[in-house]
Amino acid sequence: MTMLHHLALTTSQMAESRRFYDAVLLPLGYERGSCNDKLTTWHGPHPEILLFEVEGEDSSPHTLGRPGWHHASFSVTERESVLRVHEAVTSGGWTVVHKPREYPEYSEGYFAVFVEDPDGIRIEVAHIPVAP
């Protein structure tokens, strides 16, 4: 069996990004692990999330549509988790790209929110019911 073990991200704003990922990941069952000026980690559900401080001079934000990362999607068992993440991101003043709604074009009952971290990295939290 193969599974994604961890996602390693880079941030230009460690303190603000740490607050963002706490707001998104803690309601999903993650716990904060290592935490210092250069690295913060969250573990619990898979994959583990690692957040590194930017290296070098280029700290320009990520731009969706350029080569590289498009988005990561976290699957949750309850629609309420999608709503909790939306509320946490809204309360934190971060970017909500697409408010919680159903996506019948993906599958029946697919309910998701899309948000962006302080560096423009897009995150989806989705409730995808299993067909009977």
Tab-separated table of N, CA and C in Angstrom:
chain	number	residue	atom	x	y	z
A	1	MET	N	0.846	-1.180	0.000
A	1	MET	CA	0.000	0.000	0.000
A	1	MET	C	0.889	1.239	0.000
A	2	THR	N	0.521	2.218	-0.787
A	2	THR	CA	1.239	3.482	-0.840
A	2	THR	C	0.321	4.581	-0.363
A	3	MET	N	0.872	5.488	0.440
A	3	MET	CA	0.103	6.649	0.865
A	3	MET	C	1.042	7.840	0.953
A	4	LEU	N	0.490	9.018	0.847
A	4	LEU	CA	1.261	10.237	0.988
A	4	LEU	C	1.654	10.375	2.451
A	5	HIS	N	2.941	10.420	2.731
A	5	HIS	CA	3.421	10.489	4.105
A	5	HIS	C	3.379	11.908	4.670
A	6	HIS	N	3.885	12.878	3.910
A	6	HIS	CA	3.865	14.260	4.390
A	6	HIS	C	3.842	15.258	3.242
A	7	LEU	N	3.376	16.445	3.558
A	7	LEU	CA	3.435	17.589	2.655
A	7	LEU	C	4.359	18.603	3.304
A	8	ALA	N	5.353	19.062	2.580
A	8	ALA	CA	6.280	20.067	3.084
A	8	ALA	C	6.038	21.359	2.312
A	9	LEU	N	5.706	22.408	3.023
A	9	LEU	CA	5.403	23.710	2.436
A	9	LEU	C	6.440	24.721	2.904
A	10	THR	N	6.570	25.795	2.154
A	10	THR	CA	7.475	26.871	2.526
A	10	THR	C	6.654	28.139	2.709
A	11	THR	N	6.999	28.922	3.721
A	11	THR	CA	6.269	30.152	4.004
A	11	THR	C	7.207	31.335	4.149
A	12	SER	N	6.711	32.486	3.769
A	12	SER	CA	7.458	33.721	3.986
A	12	SER	C	7.012	34.410	5.273
A	13	GLN	N	6.001	33.832	5.928
A	13	GLN	CA	5.403	34.438	7.125
A	13	GLN	C	5.134	33.359	8.169
A	14	MET	N	6.165	32.866	8.815
A	14	MET	CA	6.013	31.712	9.701
A	14	MET	C	4.931	31.924	10.765
A	15	ALA	N	4.968	33.034	11.479
A	15	ALA	CA	3.999	33.226	12.572
A	15	ALA	C	2.560	33.255	12.045
A	16	GLU	N	2.322	33.996	10.966
A	16	GLU	CA	0.967	34.094	10.413
A	16	GLU	C	0.531	32.762	9.799
A	17	SER	N	1.423	32.101	9.098
A	17	SER	CA	1.083	30.804	8.495
A	17	SER	C	0.839	29.757	9.567
A	18	ARG	N	1.581	29.810	10.655
A	18	ARG	CA	1.355	28.884	11.773
A	18	ARG	C	-0.058	29.079	12.325
A	19	ARG	N	-0.486	30.341	12.480
A	19	ARG	CA	-1.852	30.613	12.956
A	19	ARG	C	-2.882	30.063	11.971
A	20	PHE	N	-2.642	30.281	10.662
A	20	PHE	CA	-3.550	29.781	9.633
A	20	PHE	C	-3.665	28.257	9.701
A	21	TYR	N	-2.533	27.564	9.701
A	21	TYR	CA	-2.581	26.100	9.685
A	21	TYR	C	-3.107	25.529	11.002
A	22	ASP	N	-2.881	26.196	12.123
A	22	ASP	CA	-3.543	25.782	13.366
A	22	ASP	C	-5.057	25.869	13.184
A	23	ALA	N	-5.536	26.978	12.619
A	23	ALA	CA	-6.980	27.184	12.444
A	23	ALA	C	-7.593	26.148	11.522
A	24	VAL	N	-6.850	25.722	10.484
A	24	VAL	CA	-7.371	24.741	9.527
A	24	VAL	C	-7.165	23.316	10.010
A	25	LEU	N	-5.989	23.000	10.521
A	25	LEU	CA	-5.641	21.607	10.808
A	25	LEU	C	-6.119	21.093	12.166
A	26	LEU	N	-6.104	21.929	13.193
A	26	LEU	CA	-6.518	21.442	14.510
A	26	LEU	C	-7.962	20.937	14.510
A	27	PRO	N	-8.921	21.618	13.839
A	27	PRO	CA	-10.281	21.083	13.781
A	27	PRO	C	-10.392	19.779	12.987
A	28	LEU	N	-9.362	19.480	12.180
A	28	LEU	CA	-9.380	18.240	11.394
A	28	LEU	C	-8.728	17.080	12.135
A	29	GLY	N	-8.323	17.306	13.388
A	29	GLY	CA	-7.751	16.233	14.188
A	29	GLY	C	-6.233	16.206	14.232
A	30	TYR	N	-5.581	17.200	13.669
A	30	TYR	CA	-4.121	17.282	13.736
A	30	TYR	C	-3.704	17.866	15.073
A	31	GLU	N	-2.458	17.594	15.457
A	31	GLU	CA	-1.850	18.189	16.639
A	31	GLU	C	-0.548	18.834	16.223
A	32	ARG	N	-0.225	19.939	16.877
A	32	ARG	CA	1.034	20.615	16.584
A	32	ARG	C	2.177	19.768	17.119
A	33	GLY	N	3.234	19.632	16.325
A	33	GLY	CA	4.438	18.907	16.727
A	33	GLY	C	5.556	19.894	16.991
A	34	SER	N	6.622	19.793	16.211
A	34	SER	CA	7.767	20.694	16.344
A	34	SER	C	7.353	22.119	16.033
A	35	CYS	N	8.005	23.057	16.718
A	35	CYS	CA	7.670	24.461	16.486
A	35	CYS	C	8.874	25.318	16.843
A	36	ASN	N	9.475	25.955	15.830
A	36	ASN	CA	10.540	26.915	16.053
A	36	ASN	C	10.523	27.929	14.925
A	37	ASP	N	11.527	28.778	14.844
A	37	ASP	CA	11.538	29.840	13.830
A	37	ASP	C	11.664	29.314	12.409
A	38	LYS	N	12.198	28.104	12.231
A	38	LYS	CA	12.463	27.563	10.896
A	38	LYS	C	11.506	26.466	10.463
A	39	LEU	N	10.819	25.813	11.407
A	39	LEU	CA	9.984	24.656	11.091
A	39	LEU	C	8.837	24.523	12.081
A	40	THR	N	7.658	24.244	11.549
A	40	THR	CA	6.505	23.870	12.373
A	40	THR	C	5.892	22.637	11.727
A	41	THR	N	5.486	21.664	12.552
A	41	THR	CA	4.881	20.448	12.022
A	41	THR	C	3.539	20.182	12.704
A	42	TRP	N	2.696	19.462	11.971
A	42	TRP	CA	1.418	18.974	12.508
A	42	TRP	C	1.321	17.504	12.167
A	43	HIS	N	0.874	16.686	13.133
A	43	HIS	CA	0.743	15.256	12.895
A	43	HIS	C	-0.596	14.780	13.442
A	44	GLY	N	-0.909	13.548	13.146
A	44	GLY	CA	-2.191	12.940	13.511
A	44	GLY	C	-2.683	12.209	12.299
A	45	PRO	N	-3.697	12.762	11.614
A	45	PRO	CA	-4.124	12.152	10.353
A	45	PRO	C	-3.000	12.240	9.316
A	46	HIS	N	-3.118	11.441	8.283
A	46	HIS	CA	-2.137	11.518	7.194
A	46	HIS	C	-2.602	12.521	6.172
A	47	PRO	N	-1.741	13.220	5.515
A	47	PRO	CA	-0.298	13.217	5.688
A	47	PRO	C	0.129	14.175	6.802
A	48	GLU	N	1.341	13.978	7.298
A	48	GLU	CA	1.938	14.938	8.216
A	48	GLU	C	2.182	16.227	7.420
A	49	ILE	N	2.054	17.384	8.068
A	49	ILE	CA	2.270	18.673	7.414
A	49	ILE	C	3.510	19.315	8.021
A	50	LEU	N	4.433	19.739	7.153
A	50	LEU	CA	5.646	20.423	7.577
A	50	LEU	C	5.653	21.808	6.951
A	51	LEU	N	5.945	22.811	7.732
A	51	LEU	CA	5.981	24.191	7.266
A	51	LEU	C	7.369	24.752	7.548
A	52	PHE	N	8.111	25.055	6.472
A	52	PHE	CA	9.467	25.581	6.580
A	52	PHE	C	9.487	27.071	6.298
A	53	GLU	N	10.381	27.801	6.966
A	53	GLU	CA	10.613	29.213	6.676
A	53	GLU	C	11.317	29.310	5.327
A	54	VAL	N	10.945	30.321	4.535
A	54	VAL	CA	11.528	30.525	3.216
A	54	VAL	C	13.057	30.683	3.328
A	55	GLU	N	13.756	30.185	2.316
A	55	GLU	CA	15.209	30.345	2.233
A	55	GLU	C	15.519	31.233	1.037
A	56	GLY	N	16.513	32.061	1.140
A	56	GLY	CA	16.890	32.922	0.028
A	56	GLY	C	16.072	34.195	-0.011
A	57	GLU	N	16.200	34.928	-1.110
A	57	GLU	CA	15.577	36.236	-1.220
A	57	GLU	C	14.200	36.221	-1.868
A	58	ASP	N	13.869	35.186	-2.633
A	58	ASP	CA	12.578	35.165	-3.317
A	58	ASP	C	11.495	34.695	-2.362
A	59	SER	N	10.677	35.626	-1.910
A	59	SER	CA	9.563	35.274	-1.022
A	59	SER	C	8.235	35.658	-1.660
A	60	SER	N	8.197	35.662	-2.999
A	60	SER	CA	6.952	36.000	-3.690
A	60	SER	C	5.912	34.918	-3.432
A	61	PRO	N	4.645	35.322	-3.364
A	61	PRO	CA	3.592	34.344	-3.068
A	61	PRO	C	3.381	33.357	-4.208
A	62	HIS	N	2.805	32.230	-3.866
A	62	HIS	CA	2.449	31.215	-4.850
A	62	HIS	C	1.332	31.771	-5.737
A	63	THR	N	1.369	31.434	-7.011
A	63	THR	CA	0.327	31.850	-7.938
A	63	THR	C	-0.328	30.609	-8.534
A	64	LEU	N	-1.600	30.440	-8.258
A	64	LEU	CA	-2.346	29.304	-8.795
A	64	LEU	C	-2.319	29.358	-10.317
A	65	GLY	N	-2.080	28.224	-10.927
A	65	GLY	CA	-2.066	28.135	-12.379
A	65	GLY	C	-0.664	28.082	-12.964
A	66	ARG	N	0.331	28.510	-12.206
A	66	ARG	CA	1.708	28.354	-12.654
A	66	ARG	C	2.132	26.920	-12.402
A	67	PRO	N	3.222	26.454	-13.037
A	67	PRO	CA	3.685	25.090	-12.766
A	67	PRO	C	3.900	24.876	-11.267
A	68	GLY	N	3.565	23.701	-10.825
A	68	GLY	CA	3.729	23.372	-9.402
A	68	GLY	C	2.402	23.015	-8.763
A	69	TRP	N	2.340	23.234	-7.519
A	69	TRP	CA	1.202	22.880	-6.680
A	69	TRP	C	-0.070	23.574	-7.157
A	70	HIS	N	-1.173	22.822	-7.278
A	70	HIS	CA	-2.477	23.428	-7.558
A	70	HIS	C	-3.237	23.609	-6.244
A	71	HIS	N	-3.516	22.511	-5.552
A	71	HIS	CA	-4.099	22.582	-4.214
A	71	HIS	C	-4.001	21.220	-3.546
A	72	ALA	N	-4.169	21.211	-2.224
A	72	ALA	CA	-4.267	19.971	-1.465
A	72	ALA	C	-5.681	19.880	-0.935
A	73	SER	N	-6.217	18.671	-0.899
A	73	SER	CA	-7.573	18.481	-0.412
A	73	SER	C	-7.559	17.522	0.773
A	74	PHE	N	-8.175	17.945	1.852
A	74	PHE	CA	-8.343	17.106	3.029
A	74	PHE	C	-9.774	16.587	3.037
A	75	SER	N	-9.941	15.286	3.142
A	75	SER	CA	-11.248	14.668	3.183
A	75	SER	C	-11.688	14.520	4.637
A	76	VAL	N	-12.910	14.951	4.930
A	76	VAL	CA	-13.453	14.866	6.287
A	76	VAL	C	-14.725	14.026	6.271
A	77	THR	N	-15.065	13.464	7.407
A	77	THR	CA	-16.214	12.567	7.474
A	77	THR	C	-17.541	13.287	7.675
A	78	GLU	N	-17.491	14.583	8.058
A	78	GLU	CA	-18.726	15.312	8.337
A	78	GLU	C	-18.735	16.677	7.651
A	79	ARG	N	-19.873	17.074	7.167
A	79	ARG	CA	-20.026	18.402	6.552
A	79	ARG	C	-19.697	19.511	7.546
A	80	GLU	N	-19.984	19.272	8.828
A	80	GLU	CA	-19.736	20.274	9.854
A	80	GLU	C	-18.263	20.650	9.923
A	81	SER	N	-17.375	19.716	9.608
A	81	SER	CA	-15.936	20.027	9.603
A	81	SER	C	-15.606	21.052	8.529
A	82	VAL	N	-16.249	20.960	7.382
A	82	VAL	CA	-16.068	21.938	6.314
A	82	VAL	C	-16.503	23.317	6.816
A	83	LEU	N	-17.631	23.360	7.477
A	83	LEU	CA	-18.158	24.626	7.994
A	83	LEU	C	-17.266	25.201	9.084
A	84	ARG	N	-16.706	24.338	9.949
A	84	ARG	CA	-15.811	24.805	11.016
A	84	ARG	C	-14.546	25.432	10.437
A	85	VAL	N	-13.981	24.801	9.407
A	85	VAL	CA	-12.782	25.363	8.778
A	85	VAL	C	-13.120	26.702	8.118
A	86	HIS	N	-14.251	26.770	7.435
A	86	HIS	CA	-14.669	28.037	6.820
A	86	HIS	C	-14.770	29.124	7.878
A	87	GLU	N	-15.399	28.833	8.988
A	87	GLU	CA	-15.555	29.810	10.062
A	87	GLU	C	-14.195	30.225	10.631
A	88	ALA	N	-13.297	29.273	10.831
A	88	ALA	CA	-11.973	29.591	11.376
A	88	ALA	C	-11.181	30.490	10.431
A	89	VAL	N	-11.232	30.199	9.147
A	89	VAL	CA	-10.500	31.008	8.166
A	89	VAL	C	-11.118	32.396	8.056
A	90	THR	N	-12.439	32.471	8.031
A	90	THR	CA	-13.123	33.760	7.978
A	90	THR	C	-12.800	34.590	9.221
A	91	SER	N	-12.877	33.972	10.394
A	91	SER	CA	-12.589	34.672	11.648
A	91	SER	C	-11.149	35.152	11.713
A	92	GLY	N	-10.235	34.375	11.107
A	92	GLY	CA	-8.828	34.746	11.106
A	92	GLY	C	-8.473	35.824	10.100
A	93	GLY	N	-9.422	36.158	9.215
A	93	GLY	CA	-9.176	37.189	8.227
A	93	GLY	C	-8.413	36.713	7.003
A	94	TRP	N	-8.338	35.397	6.806
A	94	TRP	CA	-7.629	34.854	5.654
A	94	TRP	C	-8.584	34.728	4.467
A	95	THR	N	-8.050	34.292	3.341
A	95	THR	CA	-8.810	34.261	2.096
A	95	THR	C	-9.647	32.996	1.946
A	96	VAL	N	-10.934	33.176	1.749
A	96	VAL	CA	-11.825	32.093	1.355
A	96	VAL	C	-12.013	32.248	-0.149
A	97	VAL	N	-11.563	31.266	-0.920
A	97	VAL	CA	-11.641	31.328	-2.373
A	97	VAL	C	-13.041	30.952	-2.841
A	98	HIS	N	-13.554	29.832	-2.319
A	98	HIS	CA	-14.911	29.380	-2.629
A	98	HIS	C	-15.574	28.983	-1.315
A	99	LYS	N	-16.658	29.662	-0.982
A	99	LYS	CA	-17.397	29.350	0.248
A	99	LYS	C	-17.903	27.910	0.193
A	100	PRO	N	-18.245	27.345	1.368
A	100	PRO	CA	-18.762	25.977	1.379
A	100	PRO	C	-19.980	25.831	0.466
A	101	ARG	N	-19.927	24.826	-0.382
A	101	ARG	CA	-21.058	24.525	-1.255
A	101	ARG	C	-20.899	23.107	-1.793
A	102	GLU	N	-21.970	22.626	-2.411
A	102	GLU	CA	-21.928	21.300	-3.026
A	102	GLU	C	-21.333	21.401	-4.425
A	103	TYR	N	-20.653	20.338	-4.820
A	103	TYR	CA	-20.047	20.214	-6.146
A	103	TYR	C	-20.571	18.935	-6.797
A	104	PRO	N	-21.819	18.945	-7.303
A	104	PRO	CA	-22.391	17.735	-7.893
A	104	PRO	C	-21.632	17.280	-9.133
A	105	GLU	N	-20.885	18.189	-9.765
A	105	GLU	CA	-20.092	17.798	-10.924
A	105	GLU	C	-18.929	16.873	-10.537
A	106	TYR	N	-18.549	16.871	-9.254
A	106	TYR	CA	-17.495	15.966	-8.784
A	106	TYR	C	-18.092	14.623	-8.382
A	107	SER	N	-19.095	14.670	-7.517
A	107	SER	CA	-19.841	13.469	-7.128
A	107	SER	C	-21.018	13.900	-6.258
A	108	GLU	N	-21.990	13.027	-6.136
A	108	GLU	CA	-23.182	13.340	-5.352
A	108	GLU	C	-22.806	13.573	-3.894
A	109	GLY	N	-23.264	14.682	-3.332
A	109	GLY	CA	-23.022	15.000	-1.933
A	109	GLY	C	-21.671	15.638	-1.640
A	110	TYR	N	-20.840	15.836	-2.665
A	110	TYR	CA	-19.520	16.451	-2.484
A	110	TYR	C	-19.728	17.876	-1.989
A	111	PHE	N	-19.184	18.191	-0.795
A	111	PHE	CA	-19.384	19.489	-0.140
A	111	PHE	C	-18.022	19.988	0.303
A	112	ALA	N	-17.607	21.176	-0.157
A	112	ALA	CA	-16.238	21.607	0.113
A	112	ALA	C	-16.132	23.116	0.273
A	113	VAL	N	-15.026	23.526	0.894
A	113	VAL	CA	-14.601	24.914	0.977
A	113	VAL	C	-13.170	24.973	0.455
A	114	PHE	N	-12.830	26.050	-0.245
A	114	PHE	CA	-11.479	26.283	-0.740
A	114	PHE	C	-10.957	27.565	-0.100
A	115	VAL	N	-9.763	27.490	0.494
A	115	VAL	CA	-9.157	28.638	1.170
A	115	VAL	C	-7.702	28.768	0.717
A	116	GLU	N	-7.098	29.910	1.018
A	116	GLU	CA	-5.683	30.101	0.707
A	116	GLU	C	-4.934	30.515	1.954
A	117	ASP	N	-3.717	29.963	2.085
A	117	ASP	CA	-2.875	30.339	3.211
A	117	ASP	C	-2.256	31.714	2.936
A	118	PRO	N	-1.526	32.294	3.896
A	118	PRO	CA	-0.974	33.631	3.708
A	118	PRO	C	-0.025	33.776	2.519
A	119	ASP	N	0.501	32.678	2.001
A	119	ASP	CA	1.393	32.719	0.841
A	119	ASP	C	0.698	32.322	-0.456
A	120	GLY	N	-0.633	32.190	-0.428
A	120	GLY	CA	-1.386	31.896	-1.638
A	120	GLY	C	-1.527	30.425	-1.976
A	121	ILE	N	-1.164	29.537	-1.065
A	121	ILE	CA	-1.299	28.099	-1.307
A	121	ILE	C	-2.741	27.701	-1.022
A	122	ARG	N	-3.364	27.065	-1.996
A	122	ARG	CA	-4.786	26.727	-1.903
A	122	ARG	C	-4.979	25.393	-1.195
A	123	ILE	N	-5.950	25.385	-0.268
A	123	ILE	CA	-6.313	24.207	0.513
A	123	ILE	C	-7.820	23.988	0.355
A	124	GLU	N	-8.207	22.738	0.132
A	124	GLU	CA	-9.622	22.362	0.077
A	124	GLU	C	-9.905	21.454	1.263
A	125	VAL	N	-11.058	21.629	1.880
A	125	VAL	CA	-11.548	20.695	2.886
A	125	VAL	C	-12.884	20.203	2.360
A	126	ALA	N	-12.999	18.879	2.167
A	126	ALA	CA	-14.158	18.324	1.475
A	126	ALA	C	-14.774	17.162	2.225
A	127	HIS	N	-16.093	17.161	2.245
A	127	HIS	CA	-16.862	16.009	2.716
A	127	HIS	C	-17.347	15.297	1.468
A	128	ILE	N	-16.902	14.060	1.297
A	128	ILE	CA	-17.251	13.279	0.099
A	128	ILE	C	-17.905	11.988	0.574
A	129	PRO	N	-19.241	11.938	0.583
A	129	PRO	CA	-19.914	10.745	1.098
A	129	PRO	C	-19.585	9.521	0.248
A	130	VAL	N	-19.552	8.403	0.924
A	130	VAL	CA	-19.304	7.139	0.232
A	130	VAL	C	-20.639	6.631	-0.294
A	131	ALA	N	-20.642	6.231	-1.541
A	131	ALA	CA	-21.866	5.695	-2.135
A	131	ALA	C	-22.263	4.401	-1.440
A	132	PRO	N	-23.586	4.145	-1.302
A	132	PRO	CA	-24.030	2.920	-0.631
A	132	PRO	C	-23.656	1.662	-1.383
